[in-house]
Amino acid sequence: MEERKWWHTATVYQVYPKSFKDSNGDGIGDLAGITEKLDYLQDLGITILWICPFFRSPEVDNGYDISDYMDINPKFGTMADMEKLIEEADRRGISIIMDLVANHCSDQHRWFQEALKGKDNPYRNYFIWRDGKDGKAPNDLKAAFSLDAWQKDEKSGQYYFHQFAVEQPDLNWANPAMRHELYDMMNFWIGKGIKGFRMDVIELIGKDPDRKITANGPMLHPYIEEMARETFLGKNLFTVGECWNANPDETLRYTNGKELDMVFQFDHLVIDEGKNKFDILPFDFLKLKKTFRKWQEIFADRGWYALVWDNHDLARIVSRYGNTDRYWKESAKMLALTLHGMKGTPYVYEGEEIGMTNMDFVSKSQLDDIESINFLEAEKEKGRDEKELLRLISLRGRDNARTPMQWDATRNAGFTSGETTWLCVNPNYRSINVAAEESDPDSILCFYKTLIHMRKEGKYSELLVYGRFDMLMEDDEHIFMYTRTLDGRRLTVVSNWGDSEVEAPAVGNDDRIILSNYRENGSVLKPYETRLYANC
Ligand code: GLC
Ligand code: CA
């Protein structure tokens, strides 16, 4: 039996502060808005709240470009608002974890402004500088957001390295002075009552750009071990790293007890991606199942898995793997049970619990995200049609996840009392919103609540948290089926992933249905029907 941790029974809720709730009518979500909604989150049953960056930032990448790690973005409020949020959350049994953006900062950060002053400035070495070659960049490494990874500084003639926007220079982890400033900053936040960290693109910090190594560099694990020792280790905090490139060995190394509690692993969310996220391939259900089975087995009795469908970088899951035309509600619940029944820690991204969908972006002016805008511009330049590009962005762009949270059917979805919002509200808010679902016992929201509470406490909690996972019917083209077992007790999840009826598979004799998205369950599985059986 695994060593038990306080967060094992938790479901994590992720808030994108700009889009969650606006408290002062300026159309931008803020910290006081999150505090206002803590009762809602408590009722939902979540016990860990991850808040995306709320620090001072010019917002080139919506806060993932930090200009002061120890100060609050004034648009979101003040340090006093943050302290109040931490305290009020704590009173409701909710632990706040913050986003640690340690691979890069903003070019407006004091460190970078100092570094720009010249080669002998003490902060120069907080960043990665190289001379060019034959008047060109040191090498051809690419950054995210359709960019090159080296940017020339005209004043010194040198290039600095950045893996994201030009305005997000990479921090130089080879410099111990820089590392220790980050650790001090982390300890400052731990002192404020933060209960852990979600670590942004942590796999990139061990980079070696001269050898063109970015993810999983040679120094990655030594750095994380040092950071853990200097900051959170032994303090009973919660940590999760964001890793797009982790293979099984790498992942187990992160979770060997000296580093992180778990890492996000996204294989199941890129199975339909070609060269890049906007190059969309047909959905491969068998591959999806295989991927889940593989990772569930890897974490069977070592490490820990993060169960995730949605976050602020991903298009809405019900629009991707569900069916928003005819079976919106059924498919959203089916996706929820399929994921939450597995072994690991479930994450719920704001709006996922009410089945929020993608947005139909029809003009460039509706977009905010640097990734989508740069992609649109770069591809247009190659001669591609703008309409088609907007269609792809509506399917995969990050702004889909960032439209304001839909609280009720009043103007602007009850997100703000103001006239305008920083990003458009999805027009379907009149039917998809919290108020409507709170008063409907058959809603997606109530279904999520049931799943979250079931894991947290009560008869099935231990089984859901620690039960052994076994995939069944792995080659079936329609059905996703698995069991969770512990000491003779068993849960079985059966989901129909399609819009046609299929024969319901046989289950154990003493199994009975304890949760489903249809009121009546017969010998066939209806479209997107999902069932949770228990023998106990
Ligand atoms: C992570 C964040 C994403 C951000 C990027 C650069 O992937 O989740 O939103 O753009 O890192 O910080
Ligand atoms: Ca506001």
Coordinates of C-alpha atoms and ligand atoms in Angstrom, one line a residue:
M1 CA 0.0 0.0 0.0
E2 CA 1.3 3.4 -0.9
E3 CA 2.2 6.0 1.6
R4 CA -0.8 8.2 2.1
K5 CA -0.6 11.9 1.4
W6 CA -3.1 14.6 2.3
W7 CA -3.7 15.5 -1.3
H8 CA -4.5 11.9 -2.5
T9 CA -8.2 12.4 -2.0
A10 CA -8.2 15.9 -3.5
T11 CA -9.5 17.1 -6.8
V12 CA -7.7 20.2 -8.0
Y13 CA -9.5 23.2 -9.5
Q14 CA -7.7 25.5 -11.8
V15 CA -8.6 29.2 -12.1
Y16 CA -7.4 31.5 -14.8
P17 CA -7.7 34.7 -12.8
K18 CA -8.4 37.0 -15.8
S19 CA -11.5 35.1 -16.7
F20 CA -13.0 33.7 -13.5
K21 CA -14.8 36.5 -11.8
D22 CA -14.6 40.3 -12.0
S23 CA -15.3 42.0 -8.7
N24 CA -15.1 45.7 -9.8
G25 CA -16.7 46.0 -13.2
D26 CA -13.6 46.7 -15.3
G27 CA -14.2 43.5 -17.3
I28 CA -11.1 41.7 -16.0
G29 CA -11.3 38.9 -13.5
D30 CA -9.4 39.5 -10.2
L31 CA -8.4 38.1 -6.8
A32 CA -11.4 39.5 -5.0
G33 CA -13.6 37.8 -7.6
I34 CA -12.0 34.5 -6.7
T35 CA -12.6 35.1 -3.0
E36 CA -16.3 35.8 -3.8
K37 CA -16.6 32.4 -5.4
L38 CA -14.9 30.3 -2.7
D39 CA -18.2 29.1 -1.4
Y40 CA -19.0 27.8 -4.9
L41 CA -15.7 25.9 -5.0
Q42 CA -16.1 24.5 -1.5
D43 CA -19.6 23.3 -2.4
L44 CA -18.1 21.7 -5.5
G45 CA -15.8 19.7 -3.1
I46 CA -12.4 20.7 -4.4
T47 CA -9.7 21.1 -1.8
I48 CA -6.8 22.4 -3.9
L49 CA -7.0 25.5 -6.0
W50 CA -4.3 26.3 -8.6
I51 CA -4.3 29.9 -9.7
C52 CA -2.5 30.8 -12.9
P53 CA 0.0 33.7 -12.6
F54 CA -1.3 36.7 -10.7
F55 CA 2.0 38.6 -10.5
R56 CA 3.1 41.8 -12.0
S57 CA 3.3 41.4 -15.8
P58 CA 3.1 43.3 -19.1
E59 CA 0.9 40.3 -20.1
V60 CA 2.5 39.5 -23.5
D61 CA 1.6 35.9 -22.6
N62 CA -1.1 36.7 -20.1
G63 CA 0.9 36.7 -17.0
Y64 CA 3.4 33.9 -17.9
D65 CA 5.8 36.8 -18.5
I66 CA 6.5 38.0 -15.0
S67 CA 8.1 41.3 -14.3
D68 CA 8.0 41.0 -10.5
Y69 CA 7.5 37.6 -8.8
M70 CA 6.8 39.2 -5.4
D71 CA 4.2 41.7 -6.4
I72 CA 0.6 41.4 -7.6
N73 CA -0.6 42.5 -11.0
P74 CA -2.6 45.7 -10.1
K75 CA -5.4 44.6 -12.5
F76 CA -5.9 41.6 -10.2
G77 CA -5.7 43.5 -6.9
T78 CA -3.2 43.9 -4.1
M79 CA -1.1 41.8 -1.8
A80 CA -3.8 42.4 0.9
D81 CA -6.3 40.8 -1.5
M82 CA -4.0 37.8 -2.0
E83 CA -3.6 37.4 1.7
K84 CA -7.3 37.6 2.2
L85 CA -7.8 35.0 -0.5
I86 CA -5.3 32.6 1.1
E87 CA -7.0 33.0 4.5
E88 CA -10.5 32.7 3.3
A89 CA -9.6 29.6 1.2
D90 CA -7.9 28.0 4.2
R91 CA -11.1 28.5 6.3
R92 CA -12.9 26.5 3.8
G93 CA -10.4 23.7 3.7
I94 CA -9.0 24.8 0.3
S95 CA -5.2 24.9 -0.2
I96 CA -3.9 27.4 -2.8
I97 CA -1.1 26.5 -5.1
M98 CA 0.6 29.0 -7.3
D99 CA 2.0 28.9 -10.7
L100 CA 5.8 28.9 -10.7
V101 CA 7.2 30.3 -13.9
A102 CA 10.8 29.5 -13.5
N103 CA 12.1 28.9 -17.0
H104 CA 11.7 32.5 -18.1
C105 CA 10.6 35.9 -16.9
S106 CA 9.5 39.1 -18.6
D107 CA 11.9 41.4 -20.5
Q108 CA 10.4 44.1 -18.2
H109 CA 11.8 42.3 -15.1
R110 CA 14.4 44.3 -13.3
W111 CA 16.9 41.5 -13.8
F112 CA 16.6 41.7 -17.6
Q113 CA 16.5 45.5 -17.6
E114 CA 19.8 45.4 -15.7
A115 CA 21.2 42.7 -18.0
L116 CA 20.6 44.9 -21.0
K117 CA 22.9 47.6 -19.6
G118 CA 25.9 45.6 -20.7
K119 CA 28.1 42.6 -20.6
D120 CA 29.6 43.3 -17.2
N121 CA 26.3 44.0 -15.4
P122 CA 25.9 41.5 -12.5
Y123 CA 22.5 40.4 -13.9
R124 CA 23.8 39.7 -17.4
N125 CA 24.5 36.1 -16.4
Y126 CA 20.9 35.7 -15.2
F127 CA 20.1 35.1 -18.8
I128 CA 21.7 33.2 -21.7
W129 CA 23.7 35.3 -24.1
R130 CA 25.8 34.2 -27.1
D131 CA 27.6 35.9 -30.0
G132 CA 26.1 35.4 -33.4
K133 CA 27.7 33.4 -36.2
D134 CA 28.4 35.2 -39.5
G135 CA 25.9 37.9 -38.7
K136 CA 23.2 35.4 -37.9
A137 CA 21.8 33.7 -34.7
P138 CA 24.1 31.2 -32.9
N139 CA 21.9 28.3 -34.2
D140 CA 18.5 27.5 -35.7
L141 CA 16.6 26.6 -32.5
K142 CA 13.0 27.5 -32.7
A143 CA 10.8 29.0 -29.9
A144 CA 7.1 28.5 -29.3
F145 CA 4.6 30.9 -30.9
S146 CA 6.0 30.6 -34.4
L147 CA 9.3 32.3 -33.5
D148 CA 13.1 31.8 -33.6
A149 CA 14.7 31.2 -30.2
W150 CA 17.5 33.8 -30.4
Q151 CA 16.9 37.5 -30.3
K152 CA 19.6 40.1 -31.1
D153 CA 20.2 42.9 -28.7
E154 CA 21.4 45.7 -30.9
K155 CA 23.3 47.5 -28.2
S156 CA 25.7 44.7 -27.3
G157 CA 25.4 42.8 -30.6
Q158 CA 24.8 39.6 -28.7
Y159 CA 21.8 37.3 -28.8
Y160 CA 19.7 36.2 -25.9
F161 CA 17.8 32.9 -25.8
H162 CA 14.1 32.6 -25.4
Q163 CA 11.8 29.5 -25.8
F164 CA 8.6 31.5 -25.8
A165 CA 7.9 35.1 -26.8
V166 CA 10.7 37.5 -27.5
E167 CA 9.6 39.3 -24.4
Q168 CA 10.1 36.2 -22.3
P169 CA 13.9 35.8 -22.0
D170 CA 15.0 32.4 -20.6
L171 CA 16.5 32.4 -17.2
N172 CA 20.0 30.9 -16.9
W173 CA 19.7 28.1 -14.4
A174 CA 23.5 27.5 -14.7
N175 CA 23.9 30.6 -12.6
P176 CA 23.6 29.7 -8.8
A177 CA 22.9 33.3 -7.9
M178 CA 19.8 33.3 -10.1
R179 CA 18.6 30.0 -8.8
H180 CA 18.9 31.2 -5.2
E181 CA 16.9 34.3 -5.9
L182 CA 14.1 32.1 -7.3
Y183 CA 14.3 29.9 -4.2
D184 CA 14.0 33.0 -1.9
M185 CA 11.0 34.1 -3.9
M186 CA 9.4 30.6 -3.5
N187 CA 10.1 30.7 0.3
F188 CA 8.5 34.2 0.4
W189 CA 5.3 32.7 -1.0
I190 CA 5.4 29.6 1.2
G191 CA 5.7 32.1 4.1
K192 CA 2.5 33.7 2.9
G193 CA 0.6 30.4 3.2
I194 CA 0.8 29.0 -0.3
K195 CA 0.5 25.2 -0.1
G196 CA 2.4 24.3 -3.2
F197 CA 3.4 24.9 -6.8
R198 CA 2.4 24.1 -10.3
M199 CA 5.6 24.4 -12.2
D200 CA 5.4 25.9 -15.6
V201 CA 7.3 24.1 -18.4
I202 CA 9.7 22.8 -15.7
E203 CA 11.2 20.2 -18.1
L204 CA 12.9 23.1 -19.9
I205 CA 15.1 24.5 -17.1
G206 CA 18.0 22.0 -17.6
K207 CA 18.4 23.3 -21.2
D208 CA 21.7 23.4 -23.1
P209 CA 21.0 25.6 -26.1
D210 CA 24.5 25.2 -27.6
R211 CA 23.8 21.6 -28.0
K212 CA 20.3 22.3 -29.0
I213 CA 18.9 20.6 -26.0
T214 CA 15.7 22.2 -24.5
A215 CA 13.5 19.7 -22.7
N216 CA 15.0 17.0 -20.4
G217 CA 18.5 18.5 -20.4
P218 CA 21.3 17.0 -18.5
M219 CA 21.0 19.3 -15.5
L220 CA 17.2 19.1 -15.2
H221 CA 17.0 16.7 -12.2
P222 CA 19.9 18.1 -10.2
Y223 CA 18.3 21.5 -10.5
I224 CA 14.9 20.3 -9.4
E225 CA 16.4 18.3 -6.5
E226 CA 18.2 21.4 -5.3
M227 CA 15.1 23.6 -5.6
A228 CA 13.1 21.0 -3.7
R229 CA 15.7 20.9 -0.9
E230 CA 15.9 24.7 -0.7
T231 CA 12.2 25.3 -0.7
F232 CA 9.3 22.9 -0.4
L233 CA 10.7 19.5 0.6
G234 CA 9.6 18.1 4.0
K235 CA 7.0 20.8 4.4
N236 CA 4.0 18.8 3.3
L237 CA 3.3 20.9 0.3
F238 CA 1.9 19.8 -3.1
T239 CA 3.8 20.1 -6.3
V240 CA 3.1 19.3 -9.9
G241 CA 5.3 19.9 -13.0
E242 CA 4.2 20.7 -16.5
C243 CA 5.9 18.3 -18.9
W244 CA 5.0 17.9 -22.6
N245 CA 8.0 15.7 -23.4
A246 CA 8.5 13.3 -20.4
N247 CA 9.0 9.6 -21.2
P248 CA 8.2 7.0 -18.6
D249 CA 11.7 6.9 -17.1
E250 CA 11.9 10.7 -16.9
T251 CA 8.5 10.9 -15.3
L252 CA 9.3 8.3 -12.6
R253 CA 12.5 10.2 -11.8
Y254 CA 10.5 13.4 -11.1
T255 CA 8.3 11.5 -8.6
N256 CA 11.0 9.5 -6.8
G257 CA 10.5 11.4 -3.6
K258 CA 13.3 13.9 -4.0
E259 CA 11.5 16.1 -6.5
L260 CA 7.8 16.6 -7.3
D261 CA 4.6 14.8 -6.3
M262 CA 3.4 14.4 -9.9
V263 CA 3.8 15.8 -13.4
F264 CA 1.3 16.6 -16.1
Q265 CA 1.7 14.3 -19.0
F266 CA -0.3 15.1 -22.1
D267 CA 0.1 12.2 -24.5
H268 CA -3.7 11.5 -24.4
L269 CA -4.3 15.1 -25.5
V270 CA -2.0 15.2 -28.5
I271 CA -3.0 11.9 -30.2
D272 CA -4.8 13.9 -32.9
E273 CA -2.0 16.4 -33.5
G274 CA 0.3 16.3 -36.5
K275 CA 3.2 18.7 -37.0
N276 CA 1.8 21.2 -34.5
K277 CA -1.4 21.8 -32.5
F278 CA -3.3 23.3 -35.5
D279 CA -2.5 20.4 -37.7
I280 CA -5.4 18.2 -36.8
L281 CA -5.5 14.5 -37.5
P282 CA -8.5 12.2 -37.2
F283 CA -9.3 11.2 -33.6
D284 CA -7.9 7.7 -32.8
F285 CA -10.0 6.1 -30.0
L286 CA -7.8 3.0 -29.8
K287 CA -4.7 5.1 -29.4
L288 CA -6.3 7.1 -26.7
K289 CA -7.2 4.0 -24.7
K290 CA -3.7 2.6 -25.2
T291 CA -2.2 5.8 -24.0
F292 CA -4.2 5.8 -20.8
R293 CA -3.5 2.1 -20.1
K294 CA 0.2 2.7 -20.6
W295 CA 0.4 5.6 -18.1
Q296 CA -2.0 4.0 -15.6
E297 CA 0.4 1.0 -15.6
I298 CA 3.5 3.1 -15.2
F299 CA 2.0 4.7 -12.1
A300 CA 0.4 1.5 -10.8
D301 CA 2.5 1.4 -7.7
R302 CA 5.2 4.1 -8.2
G303 CA 4.8 7.8 -8.6
W304 CA 1.4 9.4 -9.2
Y305 CA -0.6 10.4 -12.2
A306 CA -2.4 13.7 -13.0
L307 CA -5.8 13.2 -14.6
V308 CA -6.5 16.1 -16.9
W309 CA -8.8 17.0 -19.8
D310 CA -8.7 20.7 -19.8
N311 CA -6.4 23.6 -18.9
H312 CA -5.8 27.2 -20.0
D313 CA -3.7 26.0 -22.9
L314 CA -6.2 23.5 -24.3
A315 CA -9.4 23.7 -26.3
R316 CA -12.5 22.6 -24.4
I317 CA -12.7 18.8 -24.0
V318 CA -16.4 18.5 -24.7
S319 CA -15.8 20.2 -28.0
R320 CA -12.8 18.0 -28.8
Y321 CA -13.7 14.4 -27.6
G322 CA -17.4 14.9 -26.9
N323 CA -20.4 15.9 -29.0
T324 CA -21.7 19.4 -28.6
D325 CA -24.4 19.1 -31.2
R326 CA -26.8 16.5 -29.9
Y327 CA -25.2 15.0 -26.9
W328 CA -23.6 17.9 -25.1
K329 CA -24.7 16.9 -21.6
E330 CA -24.3 13.1 -22.1
S331 CA -20.8 13.4 -23.6
A332 CA -19.6 15.9 -21.0
K333 CA -20.6 13.5 -18.2
M334 CA -19.2 10.5 -20.0
L335 CA -15.8 12.3 -20.3
A336 CA -15.9 13.2 -16.6
L337 CA -16.5 9.7 -15.4
T338 CA -14.1 8.1 -17.8
L339 CA -11.3 10.3 -16.4
H340 CA -12.3 10.7 -12.7
G341 CA -12.7 6.9 -12.3
M342 CA -9.0 6.4 -13.1
K343 CA -6.1 6.4 -10.6
G344 CA -4.4 9.7 -10.0
T345 CA -5.4 13.2 -9.1
P346 CA -8.1 14.8 -11.2
Y347 CA -7.9 18.4 -12.3
V348 CA -10.9 20.5 -13.2
Y349 CA -10.4 23.6 -15.2
E350 CA -12.8 26.5 -14.7
G351 CA -16.0 25.9 -16.7
E352 CA -15.2 22.3 -17.5
E353 CA -17.6 21.3 -14.6
I354 CA -20.5 23.0 -16.5
G355 CA -19.6 21.7 -19.9
M356 CA -18.3 25.0 -21.3
T357 CA -17.5 24.7 -25.0
N358 CA -15.1 26.1 -27.6
M359 CA -15.9 29.5 -29.1
D360 CA -16.5 30.2 -32.8
F361 CA -13.9 32.9 -33.5
V362 CA -14.8 34.6 -36.8
S363 CA -12.4 37.5 -36.9
K364 CA -8.8 38.2 -35.8
S365 CA -10.0 41.1 -33.6
Q366 CA -11.7 38.5 -31.3
L367 CA -8.4 36.8 -30.5
D368 CA -6.1 37.7 -27.7
D369 CA -3.6 34.8 -27.4
I370 CA -0.1 35.4 -28.8
E371 CA 0.1 31.8 -30.0
S372 CA -3.0 32.0 -32.2
I373 CA -2.3 35.5 -33.5
N374 CA 1.3 34.6 -34.4
F375 CA 0.2 31.4 -36.1
L376 CA -2.5 33.3 -38.1
E377 CA 0.0 35.9 -39.2
A378 CA 2.8 33.4 -40.1
E379 CA 0.4 31.1 -42.1
K380 CA -1.3 34.0 -43.9
E381 CA 2.1 35.1 -45.0
K382 CA 2.6 31.6 -46.6
G383 CA -0.6 32.2 -48.5
R384 CA -3.1 30.3 -46.4
D385 CA -6.8 31.4 -46.2
E386 CA -7.7 33.5 -43.1
K387 CA -11.1 31.9 -42.8
E388 CA -9.6 28.4 -42.7
L389 CA -7.0 29.5 -40.2
L390 CA -9.7 31.0 -37.9
R391 CA -11.6 27.7 -38.1
L392 CA -8.5 25.8 -36.9
I393 CA -8.0 28.4 -34.1
S394 CA -11.6 27.9 -33.1
L395 CA -10.9 24.2 -32.8
R396 CA -7.6 24.3 -31.0
G397 CA -6.6 27.9 -30.0
R398 CA -6.0 28.7 -26.3
D399 CA -8.5 31.5 -26.2
N400 CA -11.2 28.8 -26.2
A401 CA -10.3 28.1 -22.6
R402 CA -10.0 31.7 -21.7
T403 CA -13.4 33.2 -22.5
P404 CA -15.0 34.4 -19.3
M405 CA -16.5 31.9 -16.9
Q406 CA -20.3 31.6 -17.4
W407 CA -22.0 32.2 -14.1
D408 CA -25.5 33.0 -15.1
A409 CA -27.8 34.1 -17.9
T410 CA -27.5 37.9 -17.3
R411 CA -25.5 40.2 -19.5
N412 CA -21.8 39.1 -19.9
A413 CA -22.7 35.8 -18.2
G414 CA -22.6 37.4 -14.8
F415 CA -18.8 37.5 -15.1
T416 CA -18.7 41.3 -14.7
S417 CA -21.1 44.1 -13.9
G418 CA -19.3 46.2 -16.5
E419 CA -20.2 46.7 -20.2
T420 CA -17.2 45.0 -21.7
T421 CA -15.0 42.0 -21.1
W422 CA -11.3 41.6 -21.9
L423 CA -12.1 38.6 -24.1
C424 CA -15.5 37.9 -25.7
V425 CA -18.1 35.9 -23.7
N426 CA -19.2 32.7 -25.5
P427 CA -22.8 33.5 -26.7
N428 CA -24.0 30.1 -25.5
Y429 CA -23.8 31.5 -21.9
R430 CA -27.6 31.9 -21.8
S431 CA -28.0 28.1 -21.7
I432 CA -24.6 27.0 -20.4
N433 CA -24.1 28.6 -17.0
V434 CA -23.6 27.8 -13.3
A435 CA -26.9 29.2 -12.1
A436 CA -28.9 27.0 -14.5
E437 CA -27.0 23.9 -13.6
E438 CA -27.0 24.5 -9.8
S439 CA -30.8 24.3 -9.9
D440 CA -30.8 21.2 -12.0
P441 CA -30.0 17.9 -10.3
D442 CA -29.4 16.3 -13.6
S443 CA -26.8 18.8 -14.7
I444 CA -23.1 18.3 -15.6
L445 CA -22.2 20.4 -12.6
C446 CA -24.0 18.0 -10.2
F447 CA -22.4 15.1 -11.9
Y448 CA -18.9 16.6 -11.3
K449 CA -19.9 17.3 -7.7
T450 CA -20.8 13.7 -7.2
L451 CA -17.5 12.5 -8.6
I452 CA -15.4 15.0 -6.6
H453 CA -17.1 14.1 -3.3
M454 CA -17.0 10.4 -4.0
R455 CA -13.2 10.6 -4.2
K456 CA -12.9 12.8 -1.2
E457 CA -14.9 10.9 1.3
G458 CA -17.4 8.1 1.9
K459 CA -17.7 4.5 0.9
Y460 CA -15.9 4.5 -2.4
S461 CA -13.1 7.0 -1.6
E462 CA -10.4 4.5 -0.8
L463 CA -11.2 2.4 -3.8
L464 CA -11.2 5.4 -6.2
V465 CA -7.9 6.7 -4.8
Y466 CA -5.9 3.5 -4.3
G467 CA -7.7 0.8 -6.3
R468 CA -5.7 -1.1 -8.9
F469 CA -6.5 -0.1 -12.5
D470 CA -7.1 -2.8 -15.2
M471 CA -8.2 -1.9 -18.7
L472 CA -10.7 -4.2 -20.3
M473 CA -11.9 -4.5 -24.0
E474 CA -8.9 -2.5 -25.1
D475 CA -9.5 -3.4 -28.8
D476 CA -13.1 -2.4 -28.8
E477 CA -13.8 0.5 -31.2
H478 CA -16.6 2.1 -29.1
I479 CA -16.3 1.2 -25.4
F480 CA -13.9 2.4 -22.8
M481 CA -14.0 0.0 -19.9
Y482 CA -11.8 -0.6 -16.9
T483 CA -12.0 -1.8 -13.3
R484 CA -10.5 -0.5 -10.0
T485 CA -10.0 -3.2 -7.4
L486 CA -8.9 -3.3 -3.8
D487 CA -9.2 -6.2 -1.3
G488 CA -12.0 -7.8 -3.3
R489 CA -14.0 -4.6 -3.7
R490 CA -14.4 -3.5 -7.3
L491 CA -15.6 -0.5 -9.3
T492 CA -16.1 -0.8 -13.1
V493 CA -16.4 2.1 -15.5
V494 CA -18.1 1.5 -18.8
S495 CA -18.4 4.3 -21.3
N496 CA -19.7 4.4 -24.9
W497 CA -17.6 6.9 -26.8
G498 CA -19.9 7.2 -29.8
D499 CA -23.3 8.5 -30.9
S500 CA -24.7 5.1 -31.8
E501 CA -26.0 2.4 -29.5
V502 CA -23.8 -0.6 -28.7
E503 CA -24.3 -3.7 -26.7
A504 CA -23.5 -3.3 -23.1
P505 CA -20.6 -5.5 -22.0
A506 CA -21.1 -8.1 -19.3
V507 CA -20.0 -7.1 -15.8
G508 CA -19.7 -9.1 -12.6
N509 CA -22.8 -10.8 -11.2
D510 CA -23.0 -8.7 -8.0
D511 CA -22.2 -5.4 -9.8
R512 CA -24.8 -2.7 -9.7
I513 CA -24.9 0.7 -11.2
I514 CA -24.1 3.5 -8.7
L515 CA -23.8 6.4 -11.2
S516 CA -24.8 7.0 -14.8
N517 CA -25.7 9.8 -17.2
Y518 CA -29.0 8.1 -18.2
R519 CA -31.9 7.5 -15.9
E520 CA -32.5 4.0 -17.3
N521 CA -29.8 1.6 -18.2
G522 CA -30.6 -1.4 -20.3
S523 CA -28.8 -4.1 -22.3
V524 CA -27.5 -1.5 -24.8
L525 CA -25.4 1.5 -24.1
K526 CA -27.1 4.6 -25.5
P527 CA -25.1 7.3 -27.2
Y528 CA -22.3 8.5 -24.8
E529 CA -23.8 6.4 -22.0
T530 CA -21.5 6.0 -19.1
R531 CA -21.9 3.8 -16.0
L532 CA -20.1 3.3 -12.8
Y533 CA -20.7 -0.2 -11.3
A534 CA -19.8 -1.3 -7.8
N535 CA -19.8 -4.8 -6.3
C536 CA -19.9 -3.3 -2.8
Ligands
GLC1 C1 3.1 27.0 -20.2 C2 1.9 27.7 -19.8 C3 1.5 28.5 -21.0 C4 2.6 29.5 -21.3 C5 3.9 28.8 -21.5 C6 5.0 29.8 -21.4 O1 3.0 26.0 -21.2 O2 0.9 26.8 -19.4 O3 0.3 29.2 -20.8 O4 2.3 30.2 -22.5 O5 4.1 27.9 -20.4 O6 5.1 30.3 -20.1
CA2 CA -11.6 43.4 -12.2

